[in-house]
Amino acid sequence: MAAIENRSGSDLQKLDKDHHLHPFTDHKELHKIKSRIITHADGVYIYDADGNKILDGMSGLWCVNAGYGRDELVDAAAEQMRELPYYNNFFQCAHPPSIELSALLCDISQPQFNRVFFAGSGSESNDTIVRMVRRYWDLLDQPERHTIISRTNAYHGSTVAAASLGGMKTMHKQSGLPIPGIVHVEQPYWFGSDRSLSPDEFGLVAARSIERKIDELGADKVAAFIGEPVQGAGGVIIPPDSYWPEVQRICDEYGILLISDEVITGFGRLGEWSGADHFGTRPDLMSFAKGVTSGYLPLGGVMVSDRVADVLIDKGGEFFHGYTYSGHPAACAVAMANLRILQREGLVARIRNDIGPYLQNGWRKLGEHPLVGDARMVGLMGALELVRSKDPVERFDENQGVGNICRDILVNNGLVMRAVGDTIVAAPPFILSHEEADEMIEKAWKCLNLTQEAING
Ligand SMILES: *Cc1c(COP(=O)(O)O)cnc(C)c1O
C-alpha cells in the first residue's frame, strides 16, 4: 500500500501552502504563485504534477549524481531495512554497512585518510569538524588555537556552526552569527574582482588573504582553514589555478589544518574522486554528503586523516560527539551501492574524459551570448554570469532580479538551473548523455534570448 495518497496537483498545492514551511523560501512570495510539485523522476528528468517533463540540470540539489530511477539503490535500502533497519554505532557497537562503507571510503580517498566519522548531512559533518578541530588542538595542549578561517560567500550548511563557517552575510544577519572563533577572508572570485590582475595573480592575492589573517591573529591562535574546492551555492566560483597550491603552502607553513568541504565536489563532480584530487591539495579533514548516496537517502560524514585521528585516538579518550543516525545502516547500504555504480560504470572518468569536456564545449558557446559576461565550468559544475554589458563589464541592478527571471524562464521551458543573484548555475547528473547535453545548451540559449526579451520589454 502506498504511504502517500494520490491527490491532485492543486490539492497538494493548497495543503503545501497551508501547512508546509519550506527551506530557504520567502513564503509570501511563494503564495503569490504556487509551488511546483515534483511527483516522479527518471534518468536526468523530473516530472511535475502538471505533467511537465523537465531536464534536471542541478541533480536535485547537487546530489542525484547517478541519476533518478536506480533500482539498485532502492533494492539496497529495502534489503538493508529488512535485515536491520536501524542500529546505532555508539556504545562499542557497529554493523556491517557502516563498517564496509568506512573501508570503501578510505579506499577511494587520498592515502592520509584511513578513518571516517559519519553524520546525517553536510551541515552536521561541518559541525563535527568544528568540534573535532578544536578537540585536536586541545589534545595537543594548544587550547588557544581555536580560530577557523573561512571565506566570504562560502556555503558550509545551515546549522549554527555550519552557517558560521559559511560566509553568507544574509544568513549571519538573521541569527547573530558567526559564533566566536570563526573569521572570513577573501574568496577567489576573479570575475567578481576589478579584473586588473591576471587570474593567476589574483588567485595568489586571494590565497594570501589567509596569510594576512594568520599574521593578524597570530599563528598560535589559528586552528584550521576551510574551503570548498569550488564554491557551489555561492555561484560556482572556480578558483584560478594558482589558488589552491598557495593555500596548501600557507597551511603547511603555519601548521594549520586544511579542511576541504567536499559536499558537492566529492565522488566525481570535478572528474576526480575529490576536489582535493583535482586541485592537488592534501587536506587533513574532508566533509562529504550529497553525492555519497546520490541523494537517495541522507548521509554525511568526515574523512579524518592520520594526523588528526592519531591524536584523537591516542590521547583523546571519549569524544563526546555523535548523532543518532551516524552511520545509519540503510543510508550506508545505499552509499555502498551508489559508489559501486560510480566505479562499475566509470562515471568519474567519464566526467574527466567524455561528458565533462563535451558539456564544457557547449557551455563555452553560451559565453558568446550577449547576455553572458562569463561562462565557466569544471567537471560538471558551471556558471553563467548575466551582465548588462560585456565590454566593459557592467552588471545589472540587483533589484531587477534578472537571475530569477532567467531561472523561471528556464524551468518553464523544461530545464532546471539555479540562480545565485545574476549567476545561473548548473550541475547535471553524471549520466547526462551527449543528446541531453545538447538539449541543455539549446534550451539555455533559447532561454537567454527570452530573458533578454523579458528585460527589454
Ligand atoms: C549543501 C552543502 C552543505 C550542507 O549540506 P546539508 O546536507 O544541506 O546540510 C555543506 N557544504 C557544501 C559545500 C554544500 O554544498
Short mmCIF file of C-alpha atoms in Angstrom, two decimals, residues 8-439:
data_model
loop_
_atom_site.label_atom_id
_atom_site.label_comp_id
_atom_site.label_asym_id
_atom_site.label_seq_id
_atom_site.Cartn_x
_atom_site.Cartn_y
_atom_site.Cartn_z
CA SER A 8 -4.45 16.14 -7.48
CA GLY A 9 -1.77 18.77 -8.07
CA SER A 10 -3.99 21.63 -6.94
CA ASP A 11 -4.98 19.82 -3.71
CA LEU A 12 -1.31 19.29 -2.97
CA GLN A 13 -0.52 22.94 -3.65
CA LYS A 14 -3.23 24.01 -1.21
CA LEU A 15 -2.05 21.67 1.54
CA ASP A 16 1.51 22.78 0.89
CA LYS A 17 0.59 26.44 1.24
CA ASP A 18 -1.42 25.82 4.42
CA HIS A 19 0.97 23.58 6.30
CA HIS A 20 4.47 23.37 4.92
CA LEU A 21 7.32 25.75 5.70
CA HIS A 22 9.97 25.32 3.00
CA PRO A 23 13.74 25.72 3.45
CA PHE A 24 15.31 28.93 2.07
CA THR A 25 11.94 30.30 0.92
CA ASP A 26 10.07 33.60 1.11
CA HIS A 27 6.59 32.22 1.78
CA LYS A 28 4.76 35.44 0.97
CA GLU A 29 6.36 35.35 -2.46
CA LEU A 30 5.67 31.63 -2.83
CA HIS A 31 1.99 32.08 -2.01
CA LYS A 32 1.58 34.63 -4.79
CA ILE A 33 2.42 31.86 -7.19
CA LYS A 34 2.18 28.15 -6.42
CA SER A 35 4.79 25.62 -5.51
CA ARG A 36 5.86 23.28 -8.28
CA ILE A 37 5.07 19.75 -7.14
CA ILE A 38 7.58 17.20 -8.40
CA THR A 39 5.94 13.80 -8.49
CA HIS A 40 8.43 11.42 -10.11
CA ALA A 41 11.69 11.25 -11.97
CA ASP A 42 13.75 9.04 -14.26
CA GLY A 43 17.30 9.35 -15.56
CA VAL A 44 18.05 13.09 -15.79
CA TYR A 45 14.39 14.14 -15.99
CA ILE A 46 11.92 15.18 -13.30
CA TYR A 47 8.15 15.38 -13.81
CA ASP A 48 5.74 17.78 -12.12
CA ALA A 49 2.07 17.42 -11.17
CA ASP A 50 1.06 19.46 -14.23
CA GLY A 51 2.63 16.85 -16.48
CA ASN A 52 5.76 18.82 -17.43
CA LYS A 53 8.96 16.94 -18.17
CA ILE A 54 11.98 18.93 -17.03
CA LEU A 55 15.69 18.23 -17.51
CA ASP A 56 17.26 18.44 -14.06
CA GLY A 57 20.39 20.49 -14.67
CA MET A 58 21.01 20.67 -10.90
CA SER A 59 20.91 16.96 -9.95
CA GLY A 60 18.26 17.84 -7.37
CA LEU A 61 20.47 19.96 -5.10
CA TRP A 62 23.87 18.92 -6.44
CA CYS A 63 23.30 15.36 -5.30
CA VAL A 64 21.50 12.95 -7.64
CA ASN A 65 24.76 12.20 -9.41
CA ALA A 66 23.93 8.65 -10.53
CA GLY A 67 20.57 9.86 -11.87
CA TYR A 68 16.98 9.03 -10.95
CA GLY A 69 15.34 5.64 -11.18
CA ARG A 70 18.23 3.50 -9.96
CA ASP A 71 16.53 0.30 -8.76
CA GLU A 72 19.85 -0.92 -7.39
CA LEU A 73 19.83 1.84 -4.79
CA VAL A 74 16.20 1.21 -3.91
CA ASP A 75 16.88 -2.51 -3.50
CA ALA A 76 19.94 -1.83 -1.35
CA ALA A 77 17.82 0.25 1.03
CA ALA A 78 14.94 -2.23 1.09
CA GLU A 79 17.19 -5.24 1.70
CA GLN A 80 19.08 -3.48 4.46
CA MET A 81 15.88 -2.28 6.12
CA ARG A 82 14.54 -5.85 6.18
CA GLU A 83 17.79 -7.15 7.63
CA LEU A 84 18.49 -4.36 10.11
CA PRO A 85 16.61 -1.08 9.68
CA TYR A 86 18.42 0.70 12.46
CA TYR A 87 21.08 0.24 14.98
CA ASN A 88 23.47 2.79 16.39
CA ASN A 89 27.26 2.83 16.31
CA PHE A 90 27.52 4.09 19.89
CA PHE A 91 28.47 2.05 22.96
CA GLN A 92 31.07 -0.16 21.30
CA CYS A 93 28.69 -1.38 18.59
CA ALA A 94 28.77 -1.25 14.82
CA HIS A 95 27.04 -3.01 11.94
CA PRO A 96 28.17 -4.36 8.56
CA PRO A 97 27.04 -1.41 6.39
CA SER A 98 28.82 1.26 8.46
CA ILE A 99 31.99 -0.85 8.59
CA GLU A 100 32.00 -1.78 4.90
CA LEU A 101 31.32 1.80 3.83
CA SER A 102 34.11 3.14 6.08
CA ALA A 103 36.58 0.81 4.40
CA LEU A 104 35.36 1.65 0.89
CA LEU A 105 35.52 5.42 1.52
CA CYS A 106 39.10 5.11 2.77
CA ASP A 107 39.94 3.02 -0.27
CA ILE A 108 38.83 5.74 -2.75
CA SER A 109 40.24 8.67 -0.73
CA GLN A 110 43.79 10.05 -0.58
CA PRO A 111 46.23 7.87 1.39
CA GLN A 112 46.26 10.09 4.52
CA PHE A 113 42.58 9.21 5.07
CA ASN A 114 42.09 5.99 6.97
CA ARG A 115 39.15 6.90 9.22
CA VAL A 116 35.57 8.10 8.76
CA PHE A 117 33.13 9.75 11.18
CA PHE A 118 29.50 9.59 9.96
CA ALA A 119 26.81 12.26 10.16
CA GLY A 120 23.40 12.74 8.60
CA SER A 121 24.08 15.75 6.37
CA GLY A 122 26.69 18.19 5.16
CA SER A 123 25.81 20.67 7.90
CA GLU A 124 26.25 18.03 10.59
CA SER A 125 29.53 16.99 9.02
CA ASN A 126 30.88 20.52 9.23
CA ASP A 127 29.60 20.89 12.81
CA THR A 128 31.54 17.73 13.57
CA ILE A 129 34.62 19.30 12.01
CA VAL A 130 34.41 22.41 14.20
CA ARG A 131 34.30 20.25 17.30
CA MET A 132 36.95 17.83 16.08
CA VAL A 133 39.41 20.55 15.10
CA ARG A 134 39.14 22.26 18.49
CA ARG A 135 39.42 18.95 20.27
CA TYR A 136 42.56 18.17 18.25
CA TRP A 137 44.37 21.33 19.33
CA ASP A 138 43.21 20.95 22.94
CA LEU A 139 44.76 17.48 22.98
CA LEU A 140 47.99 18.95 21.66
CA ASP A 141 47.97 21.40 24.61
CA GLN A 142 47.25 24.39 22.38
CA PRO A 143 43.76 25.36 23.60
CA GLU A 144 44.26 28.92 22.30
CA ARG A 145 44.39 27.55 18.82
CA HIS A 146 40.64 27.57 18.13
CA THR A 147 40.02 30.04 15.33
CA ILE A 148 38.90 28.68 11.97
CA ILE A 149 39.43 30.76 8.85
CA SER A 150 36.78 30.50 6.15
CA ARG A 151 35.81 32.67 3.21
CA THR A 152 33.29 35.28 2.18
CA ASN A 153 30.34 33.78 0.33
CA ALA A 154 31.25 30.23 1.35
CA TYR A 155 28.43 27.77 1.97
CA HIS A 156 29.02 25.08 4.58
CA GLY A 157 25.44 24.39 5.68
CA SER A 158 22.64 25.77 7.79
CA THR A 159 23.17 24.68 11.39
CA VAL A 160 24.64 27.23 13.80
CA ALA A 161 28.25 26.17 13.38
CA ALA A 162 27.98 25.41 9.66
CA ALA A 163 26.26 28.73 8.91
CA SER A 164 29.01 30.44 10.93
CA LEU A 165 31.65 28.73 8.82
CA GLY A 166 29.71 29.89 5.78
CA GLY A 167 30.29 33.39 4.58
CA MET A 168 26.74 34.36 3.66
CA LYS A 169 26.03 37.75 5.19
CA THR A 170 22.27 37.33 4.80
CA MET A 171 22.39 34.17 6.91
CA HIS A 172 24.64 35.70 9.56
CA LYS A 173 22.37 38.70 9.94
CA GLN A 174 19.28 36.66 10.76
CA SER A 175 20.75 34.78 13.70
CA GLY A 176 23.57 36.71 15.33
CA LEU A 177 26.26 34.67 13.58
CA PRO A 178 29.05 33.81 13.22
CA ILE A 179 29.76 32.19 16.58
CA PRO A 180 33.08 33.28 18.13
CA GLY A 181 36.28 31.90 16.67
CA ILE A 182 35.29 31.88 13.02
CA VAL A 183 36.61 34.56 10.67
CA HIS A 184 36.35 35.12 6.93
CA VAL A 185 38.80 36.13 4.21
CA GLU A 186 38.60 36.87 0.50
CA GLN A 187 37.05 34.37 -1.94
CA PRO A 188 38.96 33.55 -5.15
CA TYR A 189 36.34 35.18 -7.38
CA TRP A 190 38.26 36.64 -10.29
CA PHE A 191 35.26 37.69 -12.40
CA GLY A 192 33.84 39.49 -9.35
CA SER A 193 37.07 41.48 -8.93
CA ASP A 194 38.05 44.54 -10.96
CA ARG A 195 39.99 42.13 -13.23
CA SER A 196 43.07 44.37 -13.22
CA LEU A 197 45.19 41.34 -12.29
CA SER A 198 45.54 38.19 -14.36
CA PRO A 199 43.53 35.27 -12.90
CA ASP A 200 46.71 33.64 -11.59
CA GLU A 201 47.97 36.83 -9.97
CA PHE A 202 44.53 37.32 -8.46
CA GLY A 203 44.49 33.72 -7.19
CA LEU A 204 47.71 34.34 -5.26
CA VAL A 205 46.35 37.55 -3.76
CA ALA A 206 43.16 35.79 -2.66
CA ALA A 207 45.15 32.91 -1.11
CA ARG A 208 47.45 35.34 0.68
CA SER A 209 44.44 36.95 2.37
CA ILE A 210 44.60 33.80 4.51
CA GLU A 211 48.22 34.50 5.37
CA ARG A 212 47.44 38.11 6.24
CA LYS A 213 44.67 36.92 8.55
CA ILE A 214 47.01 34.43 10.21
CA ASP A 215 49.58 37.19 10.79
CA GLU A 216 46.88 39.45 12.19
CA LEU A 217 45.52 36.83 14.61
CA GLY A 218 48.83 35.13 15.43
CA ALA A 219 49.54 31.67 14.08
CA ASP A 220 49.21 30.21 17.59
CA LYS A 221 45.51 31.17 17.52
CA VAL A 222 44.61 29.62 14.18
CA ALA A 223 43.29 26.06 14.14
CA ALA A 224 42.33 25.50 10.53
CA PHE A 225 41.30 26.82 7.16
CA ILE A 226 38.13 25.50 5.48
CA GLY A 227 37.16 25.87 1.83
CA GLU A 228 35.03 24.30 -0.85
CA PRO A 229 37.35 23.33 -3.73
CA VAL A 230 34.83 25.14 -5.96
CA GLN A 231 32.33 27.34 -4.11
CA GLY A 232 28.93 25.94 -5.07
CA ALA A 233 25.98 27.75 -3.55
CA GLY A 234 28.00 30.98 -3.72
CA GLY A 235 27.75 30.85 -7.52
CA VAL A 236 30.18 28.16 -8.74
CA ILE A 237 33.32 30.16 -8.04
CA ILE A 238 36.13 28.26 -9.78
CA PRO A 239 39.44 29.45 -8.33
CA PRO A 240 42.38 30.32 -10.61
CA ASP A 241 44.96 27.53 -10.93
CA SER A 242 47.38 29.40 -8.67
CA TYR A 243 44.98 29.47 -5.72
CA TRP A 244 44.92 26.01 -4.09
CA PRO A 245 48.67 25.32 -4.27
CA GLU A 246 49.25 28.61 -2.46
CA VAL A 247 46.61 27.76 0.16
CA GLN A 248 48.36 24.43 0.72
CA ARG A 249 51.71 26.20 1.09
CA ILE A 250 50.28 28.59 3.69
CA CYS A 251 48.60 25.82 5.71
CA ASP A 252 51.82 23.79 5.68
CA GLU A 253 54.00 26.72 6.62
CA TYR A 254 51.89 27.70 9.64
CA GLY A 255 50.96 24.14 10.60
CA ILE A 256 47.23 24.81 10.42
CA LEU A 257 44.78 22.11 9.42
CA LEU A 258 43.41 22.20 5.89
CA ILE A 259 39.74 21.27 5.60
CA SER A 260 38.19 20.54 2.24
CA ASP A 261 34.39 20.76 2.17
CA GLU A 262 33.68 18.15 -0.48
CA VAL A 263 29.91 18.04 0.00
CA ILE A 264 29.42 18.97 -3.67
CA THR A 265 32.81 18.15 -5.19
CA GLY A 266 33.23 14.72 -3.56
CA PHE A 267 32.67 11.49 -5.52
CA GLY A 268 33.34 12.70 -9.01
CA ARG A 269 31.71 16.05 -9.72
CA LEU A 270 35.02 17.53 -10.95
CA GLY A 271 36.15 14.35 -12.75
CA GLU A 272 38.21 13.05 -9.80
CA TRP A 273 37.11 11.30 -6.61
CA SER A 274 37.57 14.56 -4.71
CA GLY A 275 38.07 18.24 -5.38
CA ALA A 276 41.34 17.87 -3.49
CA ASP A 277 42.46 15.31 -6.08
CA HIS A 278 41.50 17.72 -8.85
CA PHE A 279 43.37 20.70 -7.38
CA GLY A 280 46.26 18.69 -5.90
CA THR A 281 45.79 19.55 -2.23
CA ARG A 282 46.33 17.16 0.71
CA PRO A 283 43.64 18.07 3.25
CA ASP A 284 43.62 16.93 6.87
CA LEU A 285 39.82 16.70 7.03
CA MET A 286 37.18 16.34 4.34
CA SER A 287 33.44 16.70 4.80
CA PHE A 288 31.11 14.89 2.43
CA ALA A 289 27.34 14.32 1.99
CA LYS A 290 25.05 14.87 -1.03
CA GLY A 291 26.57 12.69 -3.78
CA VAL A 292 27.71 9.89 -1.45
CA THR A 293 24.22 8.36 -1.76
CA SER A 294 23.25 10.27 -4.92
CA GLY A 295 20.68 11.84 -2.59
CA TYR A 296 18.59 8.65 -2.32
CA LEU A 297 18.95 8.74 1.49
CA PRO A 298 20.51 11.37 3.77
CA LEU A 299 24.10 10.67 4.78
CA GLY A 300 27.16 12.77 5.52
CA GLY A 301 30.49 12.36 7.19
CA VAL A 302 34.06 13.44 7.71
CA MET A 303 37.17 11.80 6.30
CA VAL A 304 39.77 12.06 9.07
CA SER A 305 43.48 11.95 8.23
CA ASP A 306 46.03 10.04 10.26
CA ARG A 307 47.40 13.35 11.55
CA VAL A 308 44.11 14.09 13.31
CA ALA A 309 42.88 10.57 14.01
CA ASP A 310 46.12 9.51 15.71
CA VAL A 311 45.83 12.36 18.20
CA LEU A 312 42.12 11.81 18.84
CA ILE A 313 42.62 8.08 19.35
CA ASP A 314 45.93 8.06 21.25
CA LYS A 315 45.33 10.99 23.56
CA GLY A 316 41.60 11.66 23.32
CA GLY A 317 39.63 9.25 25.45
CA GLU A 318 35.95 9.66 24.66
CA PHE A 319 34.96 12.35 22.14
CA PHE A 320 31.55 13.49 23.40
CA HIS A 321 30.01 13.88 19.99
CA GLY A 322 27.76 11.86 17.68
CA TYR A 323 24.37 11.64 16.08
CA THR A 324 21.62 9.05 16.47
CA TYR A 325 21.89 8.50 12.74
CA SER A 326 25.70 8.49 12.50
CA GLY A 327 26.25 5.63 10.06
CA HIS A 328 22.58 4.75 9.56
CA PRO A 329 22.54 1.21 8.10
CA ALA A 330 20.14 1.86 5.22
CA ALA A 331 21.93 5.08 4.23
CA CYS A 332 25.30 3.30 4.35
CA ALA A 333 23.98 0.42 2.26
CA VAL A 334 22.72 2.88 -0.36
CA ALA A 335 26.05 4.71 -0.32
CA MET A 336 27.89 1.42 -0.92
CA ALA A 337 25.61 0.60 -3.85
CA ASN A 338 25.97 4.13 -5.23
CA LEU A 339 29.77 4.16 -5.06
CA ARG A 340 29.82 0.74 -6.72
CA ILE A 341 27.71 2.16 -9.57
CA LEU A 342 30.16 5.06 -9.99
CA GLN A 343 33.03 2.55 -10.07
CA ARG A 344 31.40 -0.05 -12.32
CA GLU A 345 30.12 2.47 -14.87
CA GLY A 346 33.32 4.51 -14.75
CA LEU A 347 31.29 7.68 -14.21
CA VAL A 348 34.12 9.69 -12.63
CA ALA A 349 36.46 9.09 -15.57
CA ARG A 350 33.53 9.76 -17.90
CA ILE A 351 33.28 13.29 -16.48
CA ARG A 352 37.01 13.81 -16.89
CA ASN A 353 37.29 12.41 -20.42
CA ASP A 354 33.90 12.50 -22.07
CA ILE A 355 30.78 14.27 -20.87
CA GLY A 356 32.72 16.92 -18.92
CA PRO A 357 34.66 18.24 -21.93
CA TYR A 358 31.57 17.78 -24.12
CA LEU A 359 29.28 19.91 -21.95
CA GLN A 360 32.07 22.44 -21.27
CA ASN A 361 32.38 22.95 -25.01
CA GLY A 362 28.67 23.76 -25.34
CA TRP A 363 28.89 25.92 -22.25
CA ARG A 364 31.69 27.99 -23.78
CA LYS A 365 29.38 28.69 -26.73
CA LEU A 366 26.78 30.07 -24.31
CA GLY A 367 29.51 32.54 -23.36
CA GLU A 368 29.06 34.11 -26.81
CA HIS A 369 25.51 35.15 -25.97
CA PRO A 370 25.25 38.95 -25.48
CA LEU A 371 23.78 38.44 -22.01
CA VAL A 372 26.64 36.25 -20.73
CA GLY A 373 29.70 38.00 -19.30
CA ASP A 374 31.43 34.83 -18.14
CA ALA A 375 30.76 31.15 -18.87
CA ARG A 376 32.84 28.81 -16.71
CA MET A 377 32.64 25.10 -15.96
CA VAL A 378 34.86 22.50 -14.36
CA GLY A 379 33.83 18.84 -14.45
CA LEU A 380 30.05 19.04 -14.44
CA MET A 381 29.75 22.22 -12.41
CA GLY A 382 29.24 25.51 -14.21
CA ALA A 383 28.07 29.11 -14.08
CA LEU A 384 26.85 31.79 -16.47
CA GLU A 385 27.18 35.39 -15.30
CA LEU A 386 24.39 37.52 -16.73
CA VAL A 387 25.50 41.08 -17.46
CA ARG A 388 24.03 44.27 -18.90
CA SER A 389 27.14 44.84 -20.99
CA LYS A 390 30.05 42.58 -21.81
CA ASP A 391 32.75 45.09 -22.69
CA PRO A 392 33.22 46.91 -20.46
CA VAL A 393 31.57 44.53 -17.98
CA GLU A 394 28.52 46.14 -16.43
CA ARG A 395 26.27 44.31 -14.02
CA PHE A 396 22.51 44.58 -13.78
CA ASP A 397 20.93 46.40 -10.88
CA GLU A 398 20.45 43.76 -8.16
CA ASN A 399 16.82 44.75 -7.65
CA GLN A 400 15.99 43.94 -11.23
CA GLY A 401 16.21 40.24 -10.34
CA VAL A 402 17.50 39.21 -13.77
CA GLY A 403 18.85 35.90 -12.46
CA ASN A 404 15.46 34.88 -11.10
CA ILE A 405 13.71 35.98 -14.30
CA CYS A 406 16.04 33.77 -16.29
CA ARG A 407 15.66 30.83 -13.89
CA ASP A 408 11.85 31.00 -14.15
CA ILE A 409 12.02 31.11 -17.93
CA LEU A 410 14.37 28.13 -17.90
CA VAL A 411 12.14 25.94 -15.77
CA ASN A 412 9.06 26.92 -17.78
CA ASN A 413 10.95 25.75 -20.85
CA GLY A 414 11.89 22.41 -19.36
CA LEU A 415 15.33 22.97 -17.81
CA VAL A 416 16.20 23.39 -14.13
CA MET A 417 19.20 25.56 -13.36
CA ARG A 418 19.57 27.72 -10.30
CA ALA A 419 20.03 31.48 -9.89
CA VAL A 420 22.55 32.88 -7.41
CA GLY A 421 21.98 36.59 -7.84
CA ASP A 422 22.54 37.13 -11.57
CA THR A 423 24.61 33.97 -11.89
CA ILE A 424 22.93 30.89 -13.37
CA VAL A 425 24.50 27.69 -12.07
CA ALA A 426 24.29 24.12 -13.27
CA ALA A 427 25.42 20.70 -12.03
CA PRO A 428 23.71 17.95 -14.05
CA PRO A 429 23.77 14.23 -13.23
CA PHE A 430 26.89 12.27 -14.23
CA ILE A 431 24.85 10.07 -16.60
CA LEU A 432 23.94 13.01 -18.85
CA SER A 433 24.13 11.79 -22.46
CA HIS A 434 25.51 13.85 -25.35
CA GLU A 435 21.95 14.35 -26.65
CA GLU A 436 20.81 15.54 -23.23
CA ALA A 437 23.81 17.88 -23.04
CA ASP A 438 22.83 19.30 -26.44
CA GLU A 439 19.29 19.75 -25.16
#
